[in-house]
Every structure is written in C-alpha cells, then in structure tokens.
Coordinates of C-alpha atoms in Angstrom, one line a residue:
Chain A
M1 CA -11.7 -8.7 78.9
I2 CA -14.6 -10.4 76.9
S3 CA -14.4 -14.1 77.1
A4 CA -17.5 -15.1 75.3
P5 CA -17.0 -16.9 72.1
V6 CA -17.2 -14.8 69.1
R7 CA -20.5 -15.1 67.1
L8 CA -20.3 -13.7 63.6
R9 CA -23.8 -14.6 62.1
R10 CA -27.2 -14.8 63.7
P11 CA -29.5 -17.7 63.2
G12 CA -31.4 -15.7 60.5
G13 CA -28.2 -15.1 58.5
D14 CA -27.4 -11.5 59.4
F15 CA -24.0 -10.6 60.2
D16 CA -23.3 -10.0 63.9
A17 CA -21.5 -7.2 65.5
V18 CA -18.7 -8.4 67.9
P19 CA -18.3 -6.7 71.3
V20 CA -14.8 -5.6 71.9
A21 CA -15.2 -3.6 75.0
R22 CA -18.2 -1.8 76.8
D23 CA -20.3 -0.2 73.9
V24 CA -17.5 -0.7 71.4
H25 CA -18.2 -3.3 68.6
W26 CA -16.2 -4.7 65.7
I27 CA -18.4 -4.3 62.6
G28 CA -15.8 -5.2 60.1
A29 CA -15.7 -8.0 57.2
L30 CA -13.8 -11.3 56.8
D31 CA -12.1 -12.0 53.5
P32 CA -10.7 -15.5 54.0
T33 CA -10.2 -16.3 50.1
L34 CA -8.0 -13.3 49.4
R35 CA -4.5 -14.6 48.4
S36 CA -2.7 -11.4 47.3
F37 CA -3.1 -7.8 48.8
D38 CA -2.2 -4.7 46.8
I39 CA -0.1 -7.1 44.5
I40 CA 2.8 -6.9 46.9
L41 CA 1.6 -9.3 49.8
K42 CA 0.8 -12.7 49.8
T43 CA -2.1 -13.6 52.2
A44 CA -2.0 -17.3 53.0
N45 CA -5.4 -17.2 54.9
G46 CA -6.9 -14.1 53.6
T47 CA -7.4 -10.8 55.8
T48 CA -10.0 -8.9 57.7
Y49 CA -11.3 -5.2 57.0
N50 CA -11.8 -4.1 60.5
S51 CA -14.2 -1.4 61.3
Y52 CA -15.4 -0.3 64.9
C53 CA -18.6 1.4 66.4
V54 CA -18.3 3.4 69.5
R55 CA -21.3 4.4 71.5
G56 CA -21.1 7.5 73.8
S57 CA -23.8 9.1 75.8
E58 CA -24.1 11.8 73.1
G59 CA -23.2 10.3 70.0
V60 CA -22.0 7.2 68.0
A61 CA -18.7 6.9 66.0
V62 CA -17.9 4.8 63.1
I63 CA -14.2 4.2 62.8
D64 CA -13.2 3.2 59.3
T65 CA -15.3 1.1 56.9
V66 CA -14.4 -1.8 54.7
K67 CA -13.6 -2.7 51.1
A68 CA -16.7 -1.9 48.9
E69 CA -17.4 -5.7 48.0
F70 CA -17.9 -6.2 51.8
A71 CA -20.1 -3.3 52.4
D72 CA -23.2 -5.5 52.9
E73 CA -21.5 -7.3 55.8
F74 CA -20.5 -4.0 57.3
F75 CA -23.9 -2.5 57.2
S76 CA -25.6 -5.6 58.5
R77 CA -23.2 -5.7 61.5
L78 CA -23.5 -1.9 62.1
E79 CA -27.3 -2.1 62.1
Q80 CA -27.0 -4.5 65.1
V81 CA -25.6 -1.8 67.3
A82 CA -26.7 1.7 66.1
R83 CA -29.4 3.3 64.0
Y84 CA -28.1 5.5 61.3
D85 CA -29.5 8.6 62.6
E86 CA -27.7 7.9 65.9
I87 CA -24.2 8.3 64.0
T88 CA -22.6 11.7 64.8
T89 CA -19.0 10.8 63.9
I90 CA -17.2 9.1 61.1
V91 CA -13.4 8.6 61.3
L92 CA -11.0 7.5 58.8
N93 CA -7.7 6.4 60.0
H94 CA -6.6 5.6 56.5
L95 CA -8.1 6.3 53.1
E96 CA -7.1 3.4 51.1
P97 CA -9.9 1.8 49.4
D98 CA -10.0 -1.3 51.7
H99 CA -10.9 1.0 54.5
T100 CA -13.2 3.5 52.6
G101 CA -15.1 1.2 50.2
A102 CA -18.4 1.6 52.0
L103 CA -18.0 5.2 52.9
P104 CA -20.0 6.8 50.2
E105 CA -23.1 4.6 51.2
L106 CA -22.5 5.3 54.7
L107 CA -22.5 9.0 54.1
R108 CA -25.8 8.4 52.2
R109 CA -27.3 6.6 55.0
A110 CA -26.2 9.0 57.8
P111 CA -26.0 12.3 56.1
Q112 CA -25.9 14.1 59.5
A113 CA -22.6 12.4 60.6
R114 CA -19.4 14.5 60.6
L115 CA -16.4 13.1 58.8
Y116 CA -13.2 13.4 60.5
I117 CA -9.9 12.8 58.4
S118 CA -6.2 13.7 59.0
H119 CA -5.1 17.1 57.6
R120 CA -3.1 15.1 55.0
A121 CA -6.1 13.4 53.6
P122 CA -8.3 15.7 51.7
L123 CA -6.5 15.2 48.4
M124 CA -6.8 11.4 48.7
L125 CA -10.5 11.8 49.7
K126 CA -11.0 13.9 46.5
G127 CA -9.1 11.4 44.4
L128 CA -11.2 8.4 46.0
L129 CA -14.6 9.8 46.0
K130 CA -14.3 12.0 42.8
Y131 CA -16.4 14.6 44.4
D132 CA -16.3 18.1 43.1
G133 CA -14.5 19.7 46.1
E134 CA -17.6 21.4 47.6
S135 CA -20.3 18.7 47.9
L136 CA -18.5 16.7 50.7
D137 CA -18.1 18.4 54.1
F138 CA -15.3 17.1 56.5
T139 CA -13.2 18.2 59.3
T140 CA -9.5 17.8 59.3
V141 CA -7.8 16.9 62.6
T142 CA -4.3 16.5 63.7
Q143 CA -2.4 15.6 66.9
G144 CA -4.3 16.0 70.0
D145 CA -7.5 17.2 68.5
T146 CA -10.5 15.7 70.1
V147 CA -14.1 14.7 69.3
S148 CA -16.7 14.1 72.1
L149 CA -19.2 11.7 72.2
G150 CA -20.6 12.8 75.5
D151 CA -19.1 10.5 78.2
R152 CA -16.4 9.4 76.0
S153 CA -13.9 11.2 73.6
L154 CA -11.8 10.3 70.7
R155 CA -8.4 11.9 70.5
F156 CA -6.3 11.9 67.3
L157 CA -2.7 11.0 66.9
H158 CA -0.8 12.4 63.8
T159 CA 1.1 9.3 62.5
P160 CA 1.7 10.3 58.8
F161 CA 3.2 7.7 56.5
L162 CA 2.1 4.4 58.3
H163 CA 1.9 3.9 55.5
W164 CA 0.3 6.6 53.5
P165 CA 0.7 10.4 53.9
D166 CA -2.8 10.5 55.4
T167 CA -2.6 8.0 58.1
Q168 CA -3.4 8.5 61.6
C169 CA -4.6 6.8 64.9
T170 CA -7.7 7.4 66.9
Y171 CA -7.6 6.9 70.8
L172 CA -10.6 6.3 72.9
V173 CA -9.4 8.2 75.9
E174 CA -11.6 6.9 78.7
D175 CA -11.1 3.3 77.7
G176 CA -7.6 3.2 76.6
I177 CA -8.4 1.8 73.3
L178 CA -6.2 2.6 70.3
F179 CA -7.9 2.2 66.8
S180 CA -4.5 2.2 65.1
G181 CA -5.3 1.9 61.3
D182 CA -2.8 -0.2 59.4
I183 CA 0.0 0.0 62.1
F184 CA 0.1 -2.9 64.3
G185 CA -2.2 -4.8 61.9
C186 CA -1.6 -7.8 59.7
H187 CA -3.2 -9.9 57.0
F188 CA -4.5 -12.9 58.9
C189 CA -8.1 -14.0 58.8
D190 CA -9.5 -15.7 61.7
P191 CA -13.2 -15.5 62.8
R192 CA -12.1 -15.7 66.3
L193 CA -10.9 -12.1 65.9
F194 CA -8.9 -11.6 69.3
N195 CA -5.3 -12.2 69.4
D196 CA -5.7 -14.7 72.4
H197 CA -8.0 -16.9 70.4
V198 CA -6.8 -17.0 66.8
G199 CA -4.2 -19.0 65.3
D200 CA -0.6 -18.2 65.4
F201 CA -0.4 -14.9 63.4
R202 CA 3.2 -13.9 64.4
F203 CA 4.6 -14.6 61.0
S204 CA 1.8 -12.3 59.4
F205 CA 2.4 -9.6 61.9
E206 CA 6.2 -9.4 61.1
Y207 CA 5.6 -10.0 57.3
Y208 CA 3.2 -7.1 57.2
Y209 CA 5.7 -4.9 59.0
Q210 CA 8.5 -5.7 56.6
H211 CA 6.5 -5.1 53.5
I212 CA 4.1 -2.3 54.5
M213 CA 6.0 -0.3 57.3
R214 CA 9.6 -0.8 56.8
P215 CA 10.1 1.6 53.9
F216 CA 8.7 4.1 56.4
R217 CA 10.9 3.1 59.3
E218 CA 11.7 6.7 60.3
H219 CA 7.9 7.5 60.5
V220 CA 7.5 4.4 62.7
L221 CA 10.0 5.6 65.0
A222 CA 8.5 9.0 65.2
A223 CA 5.0 7.6 65.8
L224 CA 6.0 5.1 68.4
P225 CA 6.4 7.6 71.3
L226 CA 2.9 8.9 70.7
V227 CA 1.6 5.5 71.2
E228 CA 4.1 4.3 74.0
E229 CA 2.9 7.1 76.4
L230 CA -0.7 5.8 76.1
A231 CA -2.4 3.7 78.5
L232 CA -3.4 0.7 76.4
N233 CA -5.9 -1.8 77.2
L234 CA -6.8 -2.7 73.6
I235 CA -5.2 -2.1 70.2
C236 CA -7.8 -2.4 67.4
P237 CA -6.0 -2.3 64.1
A238 CA -7.5 -2.1 60.7
H239 CA -6.5 -5.6 59.6
G240 CA -6.1 -8.8 61.5
P241 CA -6.6 -9.8 65.0
I242 CA -7.6 -7.3 67.8
H243 CA -4.7 -7.1 70.4
R244 CA -6.2 -7.4 73.9
D245 CA -3.9 -9.8 75.4
A246 CA -0.7 -7.9 76.2
P247 CA -1.3 -5.0 73.6
R248 CA 1.9 -3.4 74.5
G249 CA 3.8 -6.3 73.5
Y250 CA 3.1 -5.4 69.8
V251 CA 4.2 -1.8 70.3
K252 CA 7.6 -3.1 71.7
R253 CA 8.0 -5.5 68.9
Y254 CA 7.4 -2.6 66.6
R255 CA 10.3 -0.7 68.1
Q256 CA 12.5 -3.8 67.8
L257 CA 11.8 -4.1 64.3
A258 CA 12.3 -0.5 63.4
E259 CA 15.4 0.0 65.3
S260 CA 18.7 -1.1 63.6
Q261 CA 18.6 -4.5 62.4
L262 CA 22.3 -5.0 62.1
A263 CA 25.0 -4.7 64.8
N264 CA 27.0 -2.2 62.8
E265 CA 30.6 -2.4 64.1
A266 CA 31.6 0.8 62.2
S267 CA 31.9 3.6 64.7
Q268 CA 29.0 6.1 64.8
R269 CA 31.4 8.6 63.2
D270 CA 32.3 6.4 60.2
K271 CA 30.4 6.4 56.9
T272 CA 29.6 3.0 55.4
L273 CA 29.9 2.2 51.6
V274 CA 28.6 -1.0 50.4
I275 CA 29.8 -2.2 46.9
F276 CA 27.9 -4.8 44.9
Y277 CA 28.9 -6.3 41.6
I278 CA 28.4 -9.1 39.3
S279 CA 30.9 -10.1 36.8
A280 CA 31.0 -12.4 33.7
Y281 CA 34.6 -12.4 33.0
G282 CA 36.1 -10.8 36.1
N283 CA 36.3 -7.2 34.6
T284 CA 33.6 -5.6 36.6
A285 CA 34.8 -7.6 39.7
V286 CA 38.4 -5.9 39.2
M287 CA 36.8 -2.5 38.9
A288 CA 34.8 -3.2 42.1
Q289 CA 38.2 -4.0 43.9
A290 CA 39.9 -0.9 42.6
I291 CA 36.7 1.3 43.7
K292 CA 37.1 -0.3 47.2
D293 CA 40.9 0.6 47.3
G294 CA 40.2 4.1 46.3
A295 CA 37.5 4.6 48.8
E296 CA 39.6 3.2 51.6
T297 CA 42.2 6.0 51.1
V298 CA 39.8 8.3 53.0
D299 CA 39.7 8.2 56.6
G300 CA 36.2 7.6 58.2
V301 CA 34.8 5.2 55.6
R302 CA 34.2 1.7 56.1
V303 CA 33.9 -0.3 52.7
S304 CA 32.5 -3.6 51.9
V305 CA 32.5 -5.6 48.8
Y306 CA 29.9 -8.1 47.7
D307 CA 29.5 -10.6 44.7
L308 CA 25.8 -10.6 44.0
Q309 CA 26.3 -14.2 42.7
G310 CA 27.3 -15.4 46.2
G311 CA 24.3 -14.3 48.2
E312 CA 20.6 -13.9 48.5
V313 CA 18.8 -10.6 48.0
T314 CA 17.2 -10.2 51.5
P315 CA 20.5 -9.9 53.6
F316 CA 21.8 -7.6 51.0
V317 CA 18.7 -5.3 51.3
D318 CA 19.5 -5.3 55.0
L319 CA 22.9 -4.1 54.4
I320 CA 21.8 -1.5 52.1
E321 CA 19.3 -0.3 54.6
E322 CA 22.1 0.4 57.1
A323 CA 24.7 1.8 54.7
D324 CA 25.2 5.5 54.0
G325 CA 26.3 4.7 50.3
L326 CA 25.8 2.1 47.6
A327 CA 27.9 1.5 44.5
I328 CA 26.6 -1.2 42.2
G329 CA 28.4 -2.8 39.3
S330 CA 27.0 -4.6 36.2
P331 CA 28.3 -5.6 33.0
T332 CA 26.2 -4.8 29.9
I333 CA 24.7 -7.8 28.3
N334 CA 22.4 -7.4 25.3
G335 CA 22.1 -3.8 26.1
D336 CA 20.9 -4.1 29.7
A337 CA 22.2 -4.5 33.1
V338 CA 21.9 -8.2 34.2
K339 CA 19.0 -9.7 36.0
P340 CA 20.6 -10.2 39.6
V341 CA 21.2 -6.5 39.6
W342 CA 17.6 -5.6 38.7
D343 CA 16.4 -8.4 41.3
L344 CA 18.2 -6.5 44.0
L345 CA 17.1 -2.9 42.9
S346 CA 13.6 -4.2 42.6
C347 CA 13.6 -5.1 46.3
L348 CA 15.1 -1.7 47.6
T349 CA 11.6 0.0 47.8
Q350 CA 11.3 -2.0 51.0
V351 CA 13.8 0.0 52.9
P352 CA 14.3 3.9 53.2
L353 CA 16.9 5.1 50.8
K354 CA 16.3 8.8 50.6
G355 CA 19.5 10.8 50.8
K356 CA 21.9 7.7 50.6
L357 CA 24.7 8.1 48.2
G358 CA 24.5 6.0 44.8
A359 CA 26.9 5.1 42.2
A360 CA 27.1 2.7 39.2
F361 CA 30.1 1.0 37.3
G362 CA 30.6 -1.7 35.0
S363 CA 32.6 -3.3 32.0
Y364 CA 31.0 -3.7 28.7
G365 CA 31.7 -5.3 25.4
W366 CA 29.8 -3.2 22.9
S367 CA 27.8 -0.5 24.0
G368 CA 27.7 -0.1 27.9
E369 CA 24.2 0.9 28.5
A370 CA 23.9 -0.8 32.0
V371 CA 25.7 2.0 34.0
G372 CA 23.3 4.8 32.9
M373 CA 20.3 2.6 33.5
L374 CA 21.5 1.8 36.9
E375 CA 22.0 5.6 37.8
D376 CA 18.7 6.5 36.5
R377 CA 17.1 3.6 38.8
L378 CA 19.2 4.9 41.7
R379 CA 17.9 8.4 41.2
G380 CA 14.3 7.1 40.9
L381 CA 14.9 5.4 44.3
K382 CA 15.9 8.9 45.7
L383 CA 19.4 8.2 46.1
R384 CA 21.8 11.0 45.2
V385 CA 24.2 10.2 42.5
P386 CA 26.9 12.9 42.8
C387 CA 29.7 11.0 40.8
P388 CA 29.1 10.2 37.3
G389 CA 29.2 6.4 36.7
I390 CA 32.4 4.7 35.4
K391 CA 32.2 2.3 32.5
L392 CA 34.9 0.9 30.5
K393 CA 35.5 -1.5 27.6
L394 CA 36.2 -5.0 28.3
I395 CA 39.5 -5.6 30.2
P396 CA 40.6 -2.4 32.4
T397 CA 43.9 -0.9 31.6
G398 CA 46.1 0.4 34.4
E399 CA 45.1 3.8 33.6
E400 CA 41.4 2.8 33.6
L401 CA 41.9 1.0 37.0
A402 CA 43.5 4.4 38.3
D403 CA 40.2 6.0 37.2
C404 CA 38.1 3.5 39.3
H405 CA 40.4 4.1 42.1
A406 CA 39.9 7.9 41.9
F407 CA 36.2 7.2 41.4
G408 CA 36.1 5.2 44.9
R409 CA 38.1 8.0 46.6
N410 CA 35.5 10.5 45.2
L411 CA 32.7 8.5 46.5
A412 CA 34.4 8.4 50.1
L413 CA 34.9 12.1 49.7
Q414 CA 31.4 12.8 49.0
L415 CA 30.3 10.4 51.9
T416 CA 32.4 12.3 54.4
G417 CA 31.4 15.7 53.2
Q418 CA 34.8 16.5 51.9
A419 CA 34.2 16.6 48.2
G420 CA 33.4 20.3 47.9
F421 CA 31.4 21.9 45.1
R422 CA 32.0 21.4 41.4
V423 CA 31.1 24.2 39.1
V424 CA 30.0 23.6 35.5
D425 CA 28.3 25.5 32.7
I426 CA 25.1 24.2 31.5
A427 CA 26.6 24.2 28.0
E428 CA 29.1 21.6 29.2
L429 CA 26.2 19.2 30.2
A430 CA 25.0 16.8 27.5
Chain B
M1 CA 22.8 37.1 28.2
P2 CA 22.5 37.4 32.1
K3 CA 23.7 34.5 34.0
A4 CA 22.5 32.7 37.2
Q5 CA 23.9 30.0 39.1
V6 CA 22.1 26.9 40.5
L7 CA 23.8 24.9 43.3
F8 CA 22.3 21.2 43.7
E9 CA 23.2 20.5 47.3
D10 CA 22.7 16.8 47.0
I11 CA 25.3 16.2 44.5
G12 CA 27.4 19.1 45.2
V13 CA 27.3 20.5 41.7
A14 CA 26.7 24.2 40.9
V15 CA 25.5 25.1 37.3
T16 CA 25.9 28.1 35.6
V17 CA 22.7 28.8 33.4
P18 CA 21.2 31.6 31.3
A19 CA 18.7 33.6 33.2
G20 CA 15.2 32.4 32.8
T21 CA 16.1 28.5 32.8
R22 CA 13.6 26.3 34.4
L23 CA 15.0 24.1 37.2
I24 CA 13.9 21.0 35.3
E25 CA 16.1 21.6 32.4
V26 CA 19.3 21.7 34.5
S27 CA 18.5 19.1 37.2
E28 CA 18.1 16.3 34.9
K29 CA 21.1 16.9 32.8
V30 CA 23.3 17.2 35.9
G31 CA 21.9 14.1 37.7
A32 CA 20.5 15.8 40.6
G33 CA 18.2 13.7 42.8
I34 CA 14.8 15.7 42.0
T35 CA 12.3 13.3 40.4
Y36 CA 9.7 14.1 38.0
G37 CA 6.3 13.0 37.4
C38 CA 3.9 14.8 35.0
R39 CA 6.4 17.6 34.3
E40 CA 3.6 20.0 33.8
G41 CA 3.1 21.4 37.3
E42 CA 0.1 19.3 38.3
C43 CA 1.3 16.2 40.2
G44 CA 3.8 17.9 42.8
T45 CA 6.2 15.0 42.4
C46 CA 9.1 17.4 41.7
M47 CA 8.6 19.5 44.8
M48 CA 12.0 20.6 46.0
K49 CA 13.4 22.7 48.9
I50 CA 14.9 26.2 48.1
V51 CA 17.8 26.4 50.6
K52 CA 18.8 29.9 49.5
G53 CA 17.8 32.4 46.8
M54 CA 14.1 32.1 46.6
E55 CA 14.2 35.8 45.7
N56 CA 16.1 34.8 42.6
L57 CA 13.3 32.7 41.2
A58 CA 10.1 34.0 39.2
N59 CA 7.1 34.0 41.3
P60 CA 5.0 30.8 41.1
S61 CA 2.0 30.7 38.7
M62 CA -1.4 30.3 39.9
L63 CA -1.2 26.6 38.9
E64 CA 2.2 26.0 41.0
T65 CA 0.7 28.0 43.9
K66 CA -2.5 25.7 43.9
V67 CA -0.3 22.5 43.9
L68 CA 1.8 23.7 46.3
Q69 CA -1.1 24.3 48.6
E70 CA -2.6 20.9 47.9
Q71 CA 0.8 19.2 48.7
M72 CA 0.9 21.0 52.3
A73 CA 4.3 22.6 50.9
G74 CA 6.2 24.8 53.2
R75 CA 7.3 28.3 52.3
Q76 CA 10.6 27.1 51.1
N77 CA 9.3 24.7 48.6
R78 CA 8.8 25.0 44.9
L79 CA 8.1 22.7 41.9
A80 CA 11.3 22.1 40.0
C81 CA 9.3 21.6 36.7
Q82 CA 8.0 25.3 37.0
A83 CA 10.5 27.3 38.9
Q84 CA 12.5 29.7 36.7
V85 CA 15.8 31.1 37.7
L86 CA 16.1 34.7 37.0
Q87 CA 19.4 35.9 38.5
G88 CA 22.1 35.4 41.3
E89 CA 22.4 32.1 43.1
V90 CA 19.9 29.5 43.9
V91 CA 20.5 26.6 46.2
V92 CA 18.1 23.7 46.0
R93 CA 17.9 20.1 47.3
P94 CA 15.2 17.3 46.6
G95 CA 11.8 17.5 48.3

C-alpha cells in the first residue's frame, strides 16, 4: 500500500502522476465542477476520468485516456512517467468519449504503440474517430488474451455491456491489479484519489450502479465470476476512487446489488403479473380488478394490483424488475395516457425488461388513444405484447368486464406458456 | 399467389403472408417485439433470430451481409427490415 500523500501538481504547475503501485501510475484528470453526466446522472461533486500507465521491462502501457477537454492534464501526467517513444501498448477498456477523448492525440504522439480494444469495439471506434476503416490499425482481444510488457503482462476479461457492448476489463497479472473500466467506478471527485483517503463515496458508488449498471444486471452477473476468481490487490476503475483498501468488498457489493432485490414469496415455479393502473372516475380501476380476477383463474400465476396514485415510482420499478409480466392501465385524457403512467414508463430503462410480457388497458371518454400509445412504448422497451390491448368507452358494461376478465386470463395463459399459437392472415391485420 | 407462414414466437402468432413479403411488413402489423431503427438495412436495430426456416428466406443482400457482420451476428440472425419470406414456414423471435 502507498501511504504517501497524493500530490497532484508540481511546484512549477505541471500535473503530477500519482503512484498507485510499483511502476503503475494514475495519469487521469479531475473534473470537480461537473454536475450532470451523460444527462442521466447527477454528479454532486464532479467526477474523475481515470487513466493509468503501467511500466514493464519491455514496454509501457497506457490504459484508457480522458475526456478531450482534459487532454492537457492527461499528457502532462503521462510525461512525468514515460516518454512517448516508450509506449508499446494502449488499451481501451471502454470507448465512450470520456475515456477516448485524448486517444487521437496520443496515437499521434506515440505512433508505434499498438492499440488493443475488445472484439465488440471496432464499430464504435470507427464511429468515434471517423477514420476511413483502413488508416487506423488495432488489435481486438477477448477473454484470456494477453499482452506482454516483459516482466509483466496484461490479461483481458470479456465483460460486454458493462455498460456498452464494447466494455472489457484488463488485469495486470503479476500484481493482482484490475483496471475495470466503468464497473466498480462512480462519479466522485476527490483529489485524495484512494478509497481509504477520500470522503464518503458510498452513495455515489451505489447511485452509479443503479443508473449505469442495473439495466445490464444479467451481464453484471455474467461478469462477476470472472472477477471473483482473481487475486485482487487493487481495483482501478475508470471513474472515482481507486479501491486499494478491501477491494474485494466492492465486488461483493456488486453481487448483492445485482442479485434479486425483493424477497419474492412466489414459488419459483409461479409466474408473477403486476397490474398498475390510474383511474379518474374508477372505470379503469374496475377494469384492473376484472383483469386480475381473470388472471387468477390460471394456476401458477401470482397477480398484484397497484394504484399509481398511491405510491412512488422507485418501488414500482423494483416490482417490475422482478415480475414476469406487466399490465398497465390508463384513461385517455386529451388524447394521451396520463402523466403518472409516463413517469413510470420513463423510468423502466433502469431495469432489464427484454422478454417480459406487457399489456395495456384503459377506459376513455372520446377517442381512447392511450392504450395504443402504451403498447407502442412497451414494445419499444422490448417487452412482448401478445394480447391486443383492451379499451372501452366510459363505464364498463357487464359484457365488457367479461372481456377484461378474459383478457386477464389470456395474459396468465401467455405467462404460463399455455396460450398456444393464434393463426391469422395478413389481410386481417389493420 | 403462393403463400408462406411467419410464426412470431414472442407473441405466439402465426401470420399467413404472400410469398415475397418482408418481415417488417408483418411484424409491426401484428405487434411482434422486433424494434426498428433506420428501416433501410443500415443500423442493425431490427436484428432478429430465425429459429426455423432460414432456407425459406431470400438470401441476404450485400448490404445486409455487411451490416450483420458489423453487428457480430450469428448464423441464425437476419435483419427484419430486409428479410423476405419466399415459401414454407419461418419461425422468428426478436434479436
């Protein structure tokens, strides 16, 4: 462990590289005034763009770069620990612009260096750098590939969708140091850099997971075994503090966050259907109840009904994340579904939804556009919508409630795989 | 006119279509979960999996082949905006 205080600038004003381990330096940049990242994240005290330089007996590697506006800071730090003609290896764990902004200039200054990216990254590299497809040479790597620096070696972990298709981690084998990219990172700017010196960043760590990694939960769970089997002396993420004190604790926390958040009391064999509704005059509420009653006629389905006016969005999102199916009901007011429904649907990109069953229903007064709009949104979120939505004018009749009941039963049959296939001719479709 | 059948596995609906129909023309009408971007074979958003009946689709164009390669597509993948059903039965599901 390095216990010397972190010095970020030299007396002459140059930015200083910070030793992280033997011949491993942090050469990133601090962005303390940033207050919003990628539109979706608040950053109460800014962020850091972490880049690292690793020296071996036969080469120098630069792992990730920084946002373009901070390139001077990055190059100033890099120059403290390596000459450009010594750089043999450039690794990009993730190609988002906050990590690749200084790459074009680095390639210009160190043209002999070999660029290593994940095998999912070439298209993104092309899109970011706008090269013609031939003028930039690079090597794609995947799980287990290694690059030698002489007495040290870098090994790559294939960890896609954490949080882009291209993401990977890089492991310095002999030293047990994981350069993890965005995973295990957070937006927290503190010049003391190390997790045992900086202020309390636990909120930022969890907030980052919830907004960046949670939509890719299954990919987190696929990647964790690759990390858990490693000897870990340090985790060096691409944002926020470097984890040198108890680094494995952050891996354990990720597993806790990625595994089921609710104690789901339904049996493992049961399917779960959650029905959310909002109702101006009670008509959509009555429909919700009839749908519930219909769904409950099918064994192996556990149904829950929630009035959107009676709760907050966040726990509802948690419920949907755990559920197998989602039915959502809204009246049509001024040609649209109502705002609380859109508020909920706008938050669902935070959780994995692909393949869940979706359905929409609602009562209307004039025109009834809401149901179709909700179905389009559910499909856009990659839910499957096998049962055409049900909408009815104003107060449901007994016959219409029977339709709702049948609709609920059909949803349950779909969830349990008992629905069978419906055959239609294209001419019958609108 | 010769007919073919497309079964959308995610929604459990089989649609009888005239031979030569593009998947995009059917999937949106029936409400299947395939999502579209450019609709012109360039973005790869509508990549789907052909569960059965690949031989009943027209061969991919050069453009579709190029985009599928760029998307690291498997042998069972096609673009719904490009794939044309020629005959028999085709079973598909989203991406």
